[in-house]
Coordinates of C-alpha atoms in Angstrom, one line a residue:
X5 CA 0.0 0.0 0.0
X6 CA 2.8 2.6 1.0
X7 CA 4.5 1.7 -2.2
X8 CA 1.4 2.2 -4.7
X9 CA 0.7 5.6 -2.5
X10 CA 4.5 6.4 -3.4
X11 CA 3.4 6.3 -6.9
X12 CA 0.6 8.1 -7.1
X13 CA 2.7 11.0 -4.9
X14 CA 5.5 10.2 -8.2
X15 CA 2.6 10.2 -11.2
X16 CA 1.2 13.9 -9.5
X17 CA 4.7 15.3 -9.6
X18 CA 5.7 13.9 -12.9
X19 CA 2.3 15.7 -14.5
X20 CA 3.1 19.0 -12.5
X21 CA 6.0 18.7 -13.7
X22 CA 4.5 18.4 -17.2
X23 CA 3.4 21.3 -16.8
X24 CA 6.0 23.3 -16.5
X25 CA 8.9 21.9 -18.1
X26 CA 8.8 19.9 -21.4
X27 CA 12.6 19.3 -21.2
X28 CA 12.1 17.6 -17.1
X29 CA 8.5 15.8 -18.3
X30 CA 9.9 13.8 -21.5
X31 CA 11.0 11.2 -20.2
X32 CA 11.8 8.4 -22.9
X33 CA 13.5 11.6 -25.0
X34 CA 10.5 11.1 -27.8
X35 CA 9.9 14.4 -28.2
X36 CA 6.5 14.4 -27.0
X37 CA 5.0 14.2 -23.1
X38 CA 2.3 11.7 -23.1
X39 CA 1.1 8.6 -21.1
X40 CA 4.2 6.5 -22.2
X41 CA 6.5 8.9 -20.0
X42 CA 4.0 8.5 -17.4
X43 CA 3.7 4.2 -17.8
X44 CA 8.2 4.6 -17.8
X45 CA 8.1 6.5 -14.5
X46 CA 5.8 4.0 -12.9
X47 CA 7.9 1.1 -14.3
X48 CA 11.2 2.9 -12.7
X49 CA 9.6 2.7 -8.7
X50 CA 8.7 -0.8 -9.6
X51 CA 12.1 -1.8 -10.1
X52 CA 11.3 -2.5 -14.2
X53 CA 12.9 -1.4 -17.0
X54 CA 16.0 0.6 -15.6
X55 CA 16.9 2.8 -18.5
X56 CA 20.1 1.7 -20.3
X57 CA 22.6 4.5 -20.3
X58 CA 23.3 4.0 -24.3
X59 CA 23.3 2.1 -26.7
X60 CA 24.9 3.9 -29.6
X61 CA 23.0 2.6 -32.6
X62 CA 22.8 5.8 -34.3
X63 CA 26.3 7.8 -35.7
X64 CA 24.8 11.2 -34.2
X65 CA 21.7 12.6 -33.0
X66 CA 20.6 13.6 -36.3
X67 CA 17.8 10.8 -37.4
X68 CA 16.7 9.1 -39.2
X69 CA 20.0 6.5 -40.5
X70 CA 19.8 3.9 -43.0
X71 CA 21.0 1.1 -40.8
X72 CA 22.4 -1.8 -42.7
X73 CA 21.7 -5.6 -40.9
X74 CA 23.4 -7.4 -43.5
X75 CA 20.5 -8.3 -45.3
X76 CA 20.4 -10.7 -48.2
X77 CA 18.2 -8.3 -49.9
X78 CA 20.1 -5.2 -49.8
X79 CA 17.3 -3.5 -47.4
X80 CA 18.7 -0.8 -44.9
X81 CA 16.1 0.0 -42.2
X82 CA 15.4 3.3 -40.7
X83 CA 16.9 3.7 -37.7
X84 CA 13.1 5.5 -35.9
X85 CA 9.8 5.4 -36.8
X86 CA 7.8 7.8 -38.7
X87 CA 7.3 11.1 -36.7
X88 CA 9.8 10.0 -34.1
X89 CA 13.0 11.8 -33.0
X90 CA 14.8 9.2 -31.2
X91 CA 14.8 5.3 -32.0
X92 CA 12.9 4.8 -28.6
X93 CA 10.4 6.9 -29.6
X94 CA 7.1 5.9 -30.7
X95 CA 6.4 8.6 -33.2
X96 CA 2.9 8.9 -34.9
X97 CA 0.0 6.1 -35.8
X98 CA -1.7 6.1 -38.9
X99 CA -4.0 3.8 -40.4
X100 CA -3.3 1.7 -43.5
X101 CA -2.9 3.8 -46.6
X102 CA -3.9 6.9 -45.0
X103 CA -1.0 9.7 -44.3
X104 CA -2.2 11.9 -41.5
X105 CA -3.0 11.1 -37.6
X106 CA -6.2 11.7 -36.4
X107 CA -8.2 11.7 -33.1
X108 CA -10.4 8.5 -33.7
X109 CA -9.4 5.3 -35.9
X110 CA -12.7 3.4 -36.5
X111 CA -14.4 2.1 -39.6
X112 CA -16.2 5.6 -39.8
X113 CA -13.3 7.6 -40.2
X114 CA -11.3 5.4 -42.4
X115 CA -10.9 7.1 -45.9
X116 CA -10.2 3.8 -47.8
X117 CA -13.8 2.5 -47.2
X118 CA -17.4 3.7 -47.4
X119 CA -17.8 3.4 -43.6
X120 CA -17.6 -0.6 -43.2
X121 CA -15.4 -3.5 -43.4
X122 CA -17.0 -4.7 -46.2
X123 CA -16.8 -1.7 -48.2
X124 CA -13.1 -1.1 -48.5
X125 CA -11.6 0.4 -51.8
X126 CA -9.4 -1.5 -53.7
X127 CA -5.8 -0.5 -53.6
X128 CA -4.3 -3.3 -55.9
X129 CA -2.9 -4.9 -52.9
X130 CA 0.5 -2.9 -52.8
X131 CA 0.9 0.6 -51.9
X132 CA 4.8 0.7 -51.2
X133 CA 5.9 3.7 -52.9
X134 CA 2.3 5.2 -53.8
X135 CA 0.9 7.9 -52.9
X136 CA -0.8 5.5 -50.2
X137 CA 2.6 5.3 -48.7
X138 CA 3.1 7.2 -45.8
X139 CA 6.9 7.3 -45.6
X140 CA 7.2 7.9 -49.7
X141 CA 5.0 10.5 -48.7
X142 CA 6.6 12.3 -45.6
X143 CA 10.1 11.4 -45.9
X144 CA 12.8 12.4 -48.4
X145 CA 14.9 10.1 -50.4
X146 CA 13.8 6.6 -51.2
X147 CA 12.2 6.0 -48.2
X148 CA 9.2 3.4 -48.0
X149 CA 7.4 0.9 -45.7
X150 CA 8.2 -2.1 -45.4
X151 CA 6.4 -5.0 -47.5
X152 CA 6.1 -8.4 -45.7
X153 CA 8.6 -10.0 -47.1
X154 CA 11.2 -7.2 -45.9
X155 CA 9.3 -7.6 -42.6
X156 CA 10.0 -11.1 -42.6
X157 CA 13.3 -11.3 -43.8
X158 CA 14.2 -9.1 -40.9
X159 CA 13.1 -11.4 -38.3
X160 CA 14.6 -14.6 -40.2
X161 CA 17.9 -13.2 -40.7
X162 CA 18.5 -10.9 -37.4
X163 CA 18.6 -12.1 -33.9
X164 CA 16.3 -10.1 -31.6
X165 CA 15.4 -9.6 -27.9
X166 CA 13.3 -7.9 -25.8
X167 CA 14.6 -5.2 -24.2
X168 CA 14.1 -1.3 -22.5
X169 CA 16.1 1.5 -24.1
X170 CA 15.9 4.8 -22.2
X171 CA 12.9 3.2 -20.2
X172 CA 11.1 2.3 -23.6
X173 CA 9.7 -1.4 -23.9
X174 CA 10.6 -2.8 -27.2
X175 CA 12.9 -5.1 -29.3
X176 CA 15.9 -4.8 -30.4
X177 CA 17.0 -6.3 -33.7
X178 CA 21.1 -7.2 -34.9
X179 CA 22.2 -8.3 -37.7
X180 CA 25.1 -10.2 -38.8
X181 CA 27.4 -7.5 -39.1
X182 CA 26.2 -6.7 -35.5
X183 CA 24.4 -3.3 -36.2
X184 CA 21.0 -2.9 -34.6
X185 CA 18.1 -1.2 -34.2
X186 CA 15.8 -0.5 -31.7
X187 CA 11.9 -0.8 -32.8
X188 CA 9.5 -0.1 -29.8
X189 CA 6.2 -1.3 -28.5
X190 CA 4.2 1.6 -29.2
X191 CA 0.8 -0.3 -28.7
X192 CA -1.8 0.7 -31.5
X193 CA -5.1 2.9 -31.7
X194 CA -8.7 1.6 -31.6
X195 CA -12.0 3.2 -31.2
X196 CA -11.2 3.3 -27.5
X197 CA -8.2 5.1 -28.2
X198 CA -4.4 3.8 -27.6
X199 CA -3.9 0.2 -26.2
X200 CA -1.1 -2.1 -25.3
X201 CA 1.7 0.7 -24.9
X202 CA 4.8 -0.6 -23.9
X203 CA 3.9 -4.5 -24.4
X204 CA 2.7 -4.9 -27.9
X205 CA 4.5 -3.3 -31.3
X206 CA 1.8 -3.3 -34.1
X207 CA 3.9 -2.5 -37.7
X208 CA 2.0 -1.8 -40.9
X209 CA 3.4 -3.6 -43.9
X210 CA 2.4 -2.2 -47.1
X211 CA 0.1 -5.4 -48.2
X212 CA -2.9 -6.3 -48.2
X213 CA -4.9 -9.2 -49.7
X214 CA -7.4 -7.2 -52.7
X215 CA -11.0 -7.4 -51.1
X216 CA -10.3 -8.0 -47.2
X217 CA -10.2 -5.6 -44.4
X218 CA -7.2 -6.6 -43.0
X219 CA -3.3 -6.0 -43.9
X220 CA 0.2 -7.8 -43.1
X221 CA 2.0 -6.3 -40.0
X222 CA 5.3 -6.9 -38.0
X223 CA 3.7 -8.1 -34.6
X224 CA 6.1 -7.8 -31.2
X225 CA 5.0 -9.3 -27.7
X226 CA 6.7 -10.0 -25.2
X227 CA 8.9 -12.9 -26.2
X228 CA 7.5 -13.5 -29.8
X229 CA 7.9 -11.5 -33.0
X230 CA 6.0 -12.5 -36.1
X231 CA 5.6 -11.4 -39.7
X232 CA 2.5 -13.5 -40.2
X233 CA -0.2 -11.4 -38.4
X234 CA -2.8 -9.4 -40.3
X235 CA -4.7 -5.9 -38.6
X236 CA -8.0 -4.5 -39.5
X237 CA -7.0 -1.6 -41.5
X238 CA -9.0 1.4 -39.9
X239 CA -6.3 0.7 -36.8
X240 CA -3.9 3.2 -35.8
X241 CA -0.6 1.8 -36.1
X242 CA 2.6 2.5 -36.2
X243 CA 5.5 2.5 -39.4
X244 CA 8.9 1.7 -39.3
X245 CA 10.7 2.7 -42.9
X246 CA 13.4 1.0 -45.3
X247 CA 15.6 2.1 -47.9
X248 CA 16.4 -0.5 -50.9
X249 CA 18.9 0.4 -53.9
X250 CA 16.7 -1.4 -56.4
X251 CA 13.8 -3.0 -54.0
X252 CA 12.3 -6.0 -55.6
X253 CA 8.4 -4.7 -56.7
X254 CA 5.7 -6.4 -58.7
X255 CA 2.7 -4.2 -60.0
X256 CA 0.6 -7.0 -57.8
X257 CA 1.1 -9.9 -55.5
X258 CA -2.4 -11.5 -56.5
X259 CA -3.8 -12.9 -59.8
X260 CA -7.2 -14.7 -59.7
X261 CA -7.3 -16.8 -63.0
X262 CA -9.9 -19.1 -64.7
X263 CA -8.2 -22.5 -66.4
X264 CA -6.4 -21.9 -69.5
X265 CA -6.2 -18.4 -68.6
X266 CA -3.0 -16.8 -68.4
X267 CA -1.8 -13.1 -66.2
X268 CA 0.8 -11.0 -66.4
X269 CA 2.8 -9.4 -63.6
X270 CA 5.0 -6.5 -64.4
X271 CA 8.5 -6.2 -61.9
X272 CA 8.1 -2.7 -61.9
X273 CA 11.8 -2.8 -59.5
X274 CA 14.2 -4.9 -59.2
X275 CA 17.8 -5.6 -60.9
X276 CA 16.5 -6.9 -64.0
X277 CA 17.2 -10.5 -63.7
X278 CA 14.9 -13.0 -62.3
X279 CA 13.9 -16.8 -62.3
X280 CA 10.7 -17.8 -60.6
X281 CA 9.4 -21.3 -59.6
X282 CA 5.6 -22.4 -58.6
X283 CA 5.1 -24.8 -55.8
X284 CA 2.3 -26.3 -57.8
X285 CA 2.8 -26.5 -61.5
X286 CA -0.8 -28.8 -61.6
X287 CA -2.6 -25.4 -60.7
X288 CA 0.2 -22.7 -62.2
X289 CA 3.4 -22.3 -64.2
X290 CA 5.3 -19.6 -64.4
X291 CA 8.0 -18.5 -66.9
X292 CA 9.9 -14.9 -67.4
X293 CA 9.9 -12.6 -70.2
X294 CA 12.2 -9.5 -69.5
X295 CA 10.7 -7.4 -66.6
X296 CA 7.4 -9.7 -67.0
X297 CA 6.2 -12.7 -65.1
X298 CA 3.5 -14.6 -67.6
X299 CA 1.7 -17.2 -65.0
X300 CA -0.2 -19.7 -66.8
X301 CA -3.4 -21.6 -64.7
X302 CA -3.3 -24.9 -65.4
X303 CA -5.9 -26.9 -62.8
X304 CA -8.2 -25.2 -60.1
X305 CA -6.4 -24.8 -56.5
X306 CA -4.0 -22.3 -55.6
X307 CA -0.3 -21.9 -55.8
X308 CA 2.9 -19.4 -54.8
X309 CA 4.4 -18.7 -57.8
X310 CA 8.4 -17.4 -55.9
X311 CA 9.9 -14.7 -57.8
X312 CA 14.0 -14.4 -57.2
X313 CA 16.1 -11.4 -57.9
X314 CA 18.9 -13.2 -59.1
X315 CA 21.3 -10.4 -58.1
X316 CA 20.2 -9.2 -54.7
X317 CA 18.1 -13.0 -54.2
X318 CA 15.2 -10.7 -53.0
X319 CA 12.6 -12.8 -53.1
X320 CA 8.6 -12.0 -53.4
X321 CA 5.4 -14.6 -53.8
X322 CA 3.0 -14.1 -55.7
X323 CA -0.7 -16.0 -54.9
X324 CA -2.4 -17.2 -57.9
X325 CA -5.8 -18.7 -57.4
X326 CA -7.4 -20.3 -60.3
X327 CA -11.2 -21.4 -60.5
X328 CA -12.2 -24.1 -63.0
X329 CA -15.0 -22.4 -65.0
X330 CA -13.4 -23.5 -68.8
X331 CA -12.6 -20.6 -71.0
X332 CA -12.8 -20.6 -74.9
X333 CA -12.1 -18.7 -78.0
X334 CA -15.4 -19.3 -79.3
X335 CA -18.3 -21.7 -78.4
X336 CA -17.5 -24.8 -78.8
X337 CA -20.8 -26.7 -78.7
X338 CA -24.5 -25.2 -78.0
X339 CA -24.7 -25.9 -74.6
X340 CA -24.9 -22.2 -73.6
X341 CA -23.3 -20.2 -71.9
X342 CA -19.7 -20.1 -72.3
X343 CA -17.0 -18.1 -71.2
X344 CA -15.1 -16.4 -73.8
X345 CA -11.5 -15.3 -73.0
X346 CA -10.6 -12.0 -75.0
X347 CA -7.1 -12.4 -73.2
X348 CA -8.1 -8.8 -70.6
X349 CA -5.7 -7.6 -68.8
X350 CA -8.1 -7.7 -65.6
X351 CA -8.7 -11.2 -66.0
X352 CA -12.4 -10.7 -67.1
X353 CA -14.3 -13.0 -69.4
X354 CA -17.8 -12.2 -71.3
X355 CA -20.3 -14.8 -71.8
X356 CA -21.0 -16.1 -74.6
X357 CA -25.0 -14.8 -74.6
X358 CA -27.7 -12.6 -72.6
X359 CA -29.6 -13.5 -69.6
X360 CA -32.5 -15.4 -70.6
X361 CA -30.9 -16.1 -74.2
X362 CA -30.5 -19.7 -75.8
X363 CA -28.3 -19.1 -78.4
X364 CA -25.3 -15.5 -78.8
X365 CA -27.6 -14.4 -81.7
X366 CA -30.9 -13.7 -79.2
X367 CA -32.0 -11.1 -77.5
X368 CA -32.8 -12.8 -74.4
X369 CA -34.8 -11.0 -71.4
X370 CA -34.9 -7.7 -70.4
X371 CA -34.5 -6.4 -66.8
X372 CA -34.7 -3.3 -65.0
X373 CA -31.5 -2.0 -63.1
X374 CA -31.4 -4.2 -59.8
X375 CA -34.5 -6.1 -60.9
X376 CA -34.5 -9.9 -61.1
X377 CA -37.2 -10.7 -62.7
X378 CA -39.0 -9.9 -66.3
X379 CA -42.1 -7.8 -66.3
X380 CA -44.9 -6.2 -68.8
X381 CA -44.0 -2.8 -68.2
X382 CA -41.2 -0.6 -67.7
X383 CA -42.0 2.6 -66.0
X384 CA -41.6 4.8 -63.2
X385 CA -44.9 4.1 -61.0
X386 CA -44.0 0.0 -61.3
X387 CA -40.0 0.0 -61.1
X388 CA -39.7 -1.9 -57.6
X389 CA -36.9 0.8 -56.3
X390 CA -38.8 4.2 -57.1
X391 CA -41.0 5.4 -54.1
X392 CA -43.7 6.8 -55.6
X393 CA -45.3 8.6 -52.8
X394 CA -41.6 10.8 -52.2
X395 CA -41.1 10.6 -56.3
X396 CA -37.8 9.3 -55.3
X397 CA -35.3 6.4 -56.1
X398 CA -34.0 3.7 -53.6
X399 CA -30.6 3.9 -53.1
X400 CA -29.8 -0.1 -53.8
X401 CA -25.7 0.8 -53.8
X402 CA -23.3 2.3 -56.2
X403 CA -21.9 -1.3 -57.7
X404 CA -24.5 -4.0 -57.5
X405 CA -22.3 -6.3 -59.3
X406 CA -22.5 -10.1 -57.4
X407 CA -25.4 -9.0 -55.4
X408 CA -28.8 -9.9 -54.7
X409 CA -29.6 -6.7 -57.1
X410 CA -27.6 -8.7 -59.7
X411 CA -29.7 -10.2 -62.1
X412 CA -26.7 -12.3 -64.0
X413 CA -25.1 -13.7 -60.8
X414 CA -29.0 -14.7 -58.9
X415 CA -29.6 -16.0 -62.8
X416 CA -26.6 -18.1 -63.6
X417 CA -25.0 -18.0 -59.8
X418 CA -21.0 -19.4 -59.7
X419 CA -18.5 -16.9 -60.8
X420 CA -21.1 -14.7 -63.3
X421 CA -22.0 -11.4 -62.7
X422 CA -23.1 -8.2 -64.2
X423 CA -19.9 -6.0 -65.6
X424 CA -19.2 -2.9 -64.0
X425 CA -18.5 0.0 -65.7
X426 CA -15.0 -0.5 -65.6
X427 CA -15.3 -3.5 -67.3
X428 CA -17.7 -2.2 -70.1
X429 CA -14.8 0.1 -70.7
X430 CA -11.9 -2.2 -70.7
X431 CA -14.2 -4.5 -73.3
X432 CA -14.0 -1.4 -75.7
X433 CA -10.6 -0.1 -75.3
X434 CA -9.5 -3.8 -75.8
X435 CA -11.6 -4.3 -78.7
X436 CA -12.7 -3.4 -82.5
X437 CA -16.2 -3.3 -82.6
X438 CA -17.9 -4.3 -86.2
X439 CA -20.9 -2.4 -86.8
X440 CA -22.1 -4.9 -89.5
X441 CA -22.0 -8.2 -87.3
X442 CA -22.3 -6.7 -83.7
X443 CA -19.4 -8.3 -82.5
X444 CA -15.9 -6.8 -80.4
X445 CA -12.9 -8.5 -81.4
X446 CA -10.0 -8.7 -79.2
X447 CA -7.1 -7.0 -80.4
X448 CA -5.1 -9.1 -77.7
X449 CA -6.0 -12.4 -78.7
X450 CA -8.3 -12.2 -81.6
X451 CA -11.5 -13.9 -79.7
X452 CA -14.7 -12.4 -80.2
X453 CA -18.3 -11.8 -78.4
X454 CA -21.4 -10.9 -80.5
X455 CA -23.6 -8.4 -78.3
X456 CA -27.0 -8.3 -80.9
X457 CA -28.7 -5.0 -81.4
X458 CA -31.2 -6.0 -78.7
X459 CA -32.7 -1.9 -78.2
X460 CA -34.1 -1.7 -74.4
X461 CA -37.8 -1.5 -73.4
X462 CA -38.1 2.5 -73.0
X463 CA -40.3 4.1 -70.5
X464 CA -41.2 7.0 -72.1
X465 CA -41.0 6.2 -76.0
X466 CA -42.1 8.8 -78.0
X467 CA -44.3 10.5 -74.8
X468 CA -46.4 7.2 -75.5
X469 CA -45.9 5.2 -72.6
X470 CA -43.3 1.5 -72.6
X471 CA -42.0 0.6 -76.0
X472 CA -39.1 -1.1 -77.3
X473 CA -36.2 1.6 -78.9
X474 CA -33.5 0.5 -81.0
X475 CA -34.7 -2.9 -81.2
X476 CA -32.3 -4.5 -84.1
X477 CA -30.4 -1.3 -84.3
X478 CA -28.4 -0.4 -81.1
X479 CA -27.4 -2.0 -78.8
X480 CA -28.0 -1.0 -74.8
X481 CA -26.4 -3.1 -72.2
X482 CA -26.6 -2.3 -68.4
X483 CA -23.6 -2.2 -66.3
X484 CA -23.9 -2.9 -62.6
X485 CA -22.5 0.4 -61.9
X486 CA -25.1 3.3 -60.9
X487 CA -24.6 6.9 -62.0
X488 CA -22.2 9.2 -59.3
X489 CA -23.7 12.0 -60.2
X490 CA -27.4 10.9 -60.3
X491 CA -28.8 7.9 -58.0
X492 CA -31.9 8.1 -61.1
X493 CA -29.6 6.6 -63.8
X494 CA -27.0 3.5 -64.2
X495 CA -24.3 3.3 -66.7
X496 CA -24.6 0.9 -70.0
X497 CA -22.8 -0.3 -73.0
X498 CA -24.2 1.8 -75.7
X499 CA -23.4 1.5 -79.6
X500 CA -25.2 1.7 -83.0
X501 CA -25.8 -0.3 -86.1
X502 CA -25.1 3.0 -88.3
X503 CA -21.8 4.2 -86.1
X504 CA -18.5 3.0 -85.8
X505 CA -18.6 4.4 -82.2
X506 CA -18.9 2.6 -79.2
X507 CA -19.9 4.5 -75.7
X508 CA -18.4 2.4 -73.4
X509 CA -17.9 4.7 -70.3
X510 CA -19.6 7.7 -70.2
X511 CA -23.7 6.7 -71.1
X512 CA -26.9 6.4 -68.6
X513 CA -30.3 5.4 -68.8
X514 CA -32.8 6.2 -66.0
X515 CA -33.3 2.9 -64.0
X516 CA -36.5 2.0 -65.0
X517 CA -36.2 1.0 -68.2
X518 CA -35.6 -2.6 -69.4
X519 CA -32.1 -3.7 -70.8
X520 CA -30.8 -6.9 -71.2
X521 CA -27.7 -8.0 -69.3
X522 CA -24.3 -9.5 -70.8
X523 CA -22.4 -11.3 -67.8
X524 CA -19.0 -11.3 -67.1
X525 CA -16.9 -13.9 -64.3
X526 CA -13.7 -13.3 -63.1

């Protein structure tokens, strides 16, 4: 009891103190006076975590250094954290992709998604040295955080221990060559604001696997350090930067592929010699052309295709996941539908035929936007998301593609679903359309889709109520991809029998009327 009422008598002075002397208050030389000064003074009266008098990792005092470990990649590691002005000090916390602290880290407040876990932008799954990077973005040179494998390498190829420098909790790494650095347990931020200070380390790596909600991080605790933990990324969390002379960078680490199908992954850094190896050629081979990495899927399953800098032996993974649904050049037989591979750089293949169609030459059925189901009419008054006593649409979402809005994927289920507007456009700029036959023709690969000149079911034909417009002379296709500008319209594939043009990005339609659908899978 007397020692606890010591401590409070310490904590009152230390805050007092705070208060008038930012010089006497810092106590872990961070730079800032906050509860981790206050956490190190308690730790000193219970006999834990005696600050070491030095430990000279650093040159000078003038931070941050490019500390080299001796690693087999060439990767120097930044002696502090981001914000920091000591290697002890915690610096600031950011969540993933973002590049300025804020008060409150929740889902609500996380610019990368539309308020939920499940909304989360896509930001190709790498974002070392983008403008999503916070140390490209805040520190000179050729700083950048870390990706997982540099995280990883640093913990296979550096002893480590836990340790307290300057009555900071944390770990300290060395390398071969004994240098070191210090990386502290700065804890991380929640919605309830900042937790595990001085027992956990929480490190943002800069990947992420494309659709989730959480991203790679260097994880300390007390007697364990891991590369192989993920944290949801609306978390405040700390970064630790790295320098690398010709860091080994591929413009993705993920490829989702259909059999037969091949990707292409662009080494957009590296030393310009690699060999890679799959560690299932049954589901995915891999070969090298120049600075490219063509993976070929062979059988459903997944695989690690390992990508080796041959000079540095930096080594990256890529994860290649390939679903069964068979891909063709044209349809083979009349069992309808088939996918057709127009060789996309997204991955994306087109049906062969509508919704509702037998055969590529029909027009099959014709929906409303988010509708499932075929009706007589196509108006206002009996569209099922227009409220007619407010004379106002339902907001359904901004991409209904794969939804229970989608038509194509309720329809057909499996991999189909509507195309999104994005890859309406990639169809066009990929393709030569003929106006005589209806068709886009790859200029990759030479495959071909014939879209017929179905029209749509208009609500407002000529002022006389629902009639069909264009029938056998355009061609209107919806997208799953609703207007950003006005919640009344959705985007559509749009050409003409008489034009060589092809709208593929820019044309709406109010939701009402009645277009057929074109599925895509990827």
């Amino acid at each position: 009891m007397k020692k606890i009422l010591t401590i409070l008598i310490l904590v009152l002075m230390f805050t007092t103190t705070n208060a008038q002397s930012t010089m006497k208050g810092d106590l872990n030389n961070d730079g800032v006076i906050n509860i981790s000064d206050v956490v190190m003074l308690v730790n000193w009266v219970l006999g834990v975590g005696i600050p070491q008098d030095s430990y000279n990792i650093c040159p000078d005092e003038y931070h941050p250094h490019a500390i080299d470990l001796a690693l087999p990649s060439g990767t120097l590691w930044s002696c502090c954290n981001m914000d920091a002005k000591t290697p002890e000090g915690h610096g600031g916390y950011y969540a993933w992709g973002e590049t300025e602290g804020k008060l409150l880290y929740d889902w609500s407040t996380y610019i990368h998604c539309d308020g939920t876990s499940n909304t989360c932008h896509d930001l190709n799954g790498e974002i070392c040295g983008t403008s999503y990077d916070v140390a490209r973005m805040k520190w000179d040179g050729m700083w950048l955080m870390p990706t997982n494998m540099q995280q990883r390498e640093l913990i296979e190829n550096c002893t480590y221990e836990w340790t307290t420098m300057n009555g900071v909790r944390g770990v300290m790494f060395t390398g071969t060559n004994d240098e070191r650095i210090f990386i502290p347990a700065g804890g991380n931020y929640t919605e309830s604001g900042l937790s595990n200070l001085g027992t956990v380390g929480t490190y943002w790596s800069s990947q992420i696997q494309p659709g989730q909600s959480n991203a790679s991080i260097l994880y300390l605790k007390t007697d364990y350090v891991s590369s192989g933990v993920v944290c949801e990324l609306y978390r405040g969390l700390t970064v630790r930067p790295v320098v690398t002379p010709y860091p080994l960078l591929p413009s993705t680490y993920y490829l989702n592929l259909f059999v037969n199908m091949q990707g292409v992954v662009d080494i957009i850094s590296g030393y310009g010699s690699y060999s890679v190896e799959s560690s299932d050629e049954d589901v995915a081979t891999a070969v090298v052309d120049s600075t490219s990495i063509i993976v070929t899927a062979v059988g459903g399953g997944e695989a690690e295709i390992t990508v080796t800098d041959n000079r540095s032996e930096q080594r990256i993974i890529l994860e290649v996941s390939v679903k069964s649904l068979p891909t063709f050049a044209s349809c083979p037989d009349n069992n309808h539908p088939h996918a057709i591979d127009l060789g996309l750089p997204s991955g994306t293949v087109w049906a062969c035929c509508n919704v509702g169609a037998s055969l590529p030459r029909d027009f099959g059925d014709y929906y409303a936007w988010g509708e499932t189901e075929v009706k007589e009419s196509y108006t206002k008054p009996n569209y099922l998301y227009y409220d007619n006593g407010t004379q106002v649409y339902v907001d359904i979402g901004e991409d209904i593609c794969g939804t229970e809005y989608d038509v194509a994927h309720v329809k057909w289920g499996g991999y189909w679903k509507m195309p999104s507007r994005a890859q309406i456009y990639e169809m066009v700029k990929y393709c030569t359309y003929s106006q005589n036959t209806a068709t886009f023709t790859s200029t990759i690969n030479g495959n071909s889709v014939h879209l017929p000149f179905a029209g749509f079911y208009y609500a407002g034909y000529n002022n006389k109520g629902m009639g069909f417009k264009g029938r056998n002379v355009d061609g209107y296709y919806w997208t799953g991809t609703n207007s950003s500008t006005n919640n009344d319209d959705a985007y559509i594939l749009g050409y003409n029998k008489n034009s060589s043009g092809v709208n593929g990005y820019n044309l709406v339609i109010g939701r009402e009327n009645g277009c057929p659908i074109r599925p895509v899978a990827k």
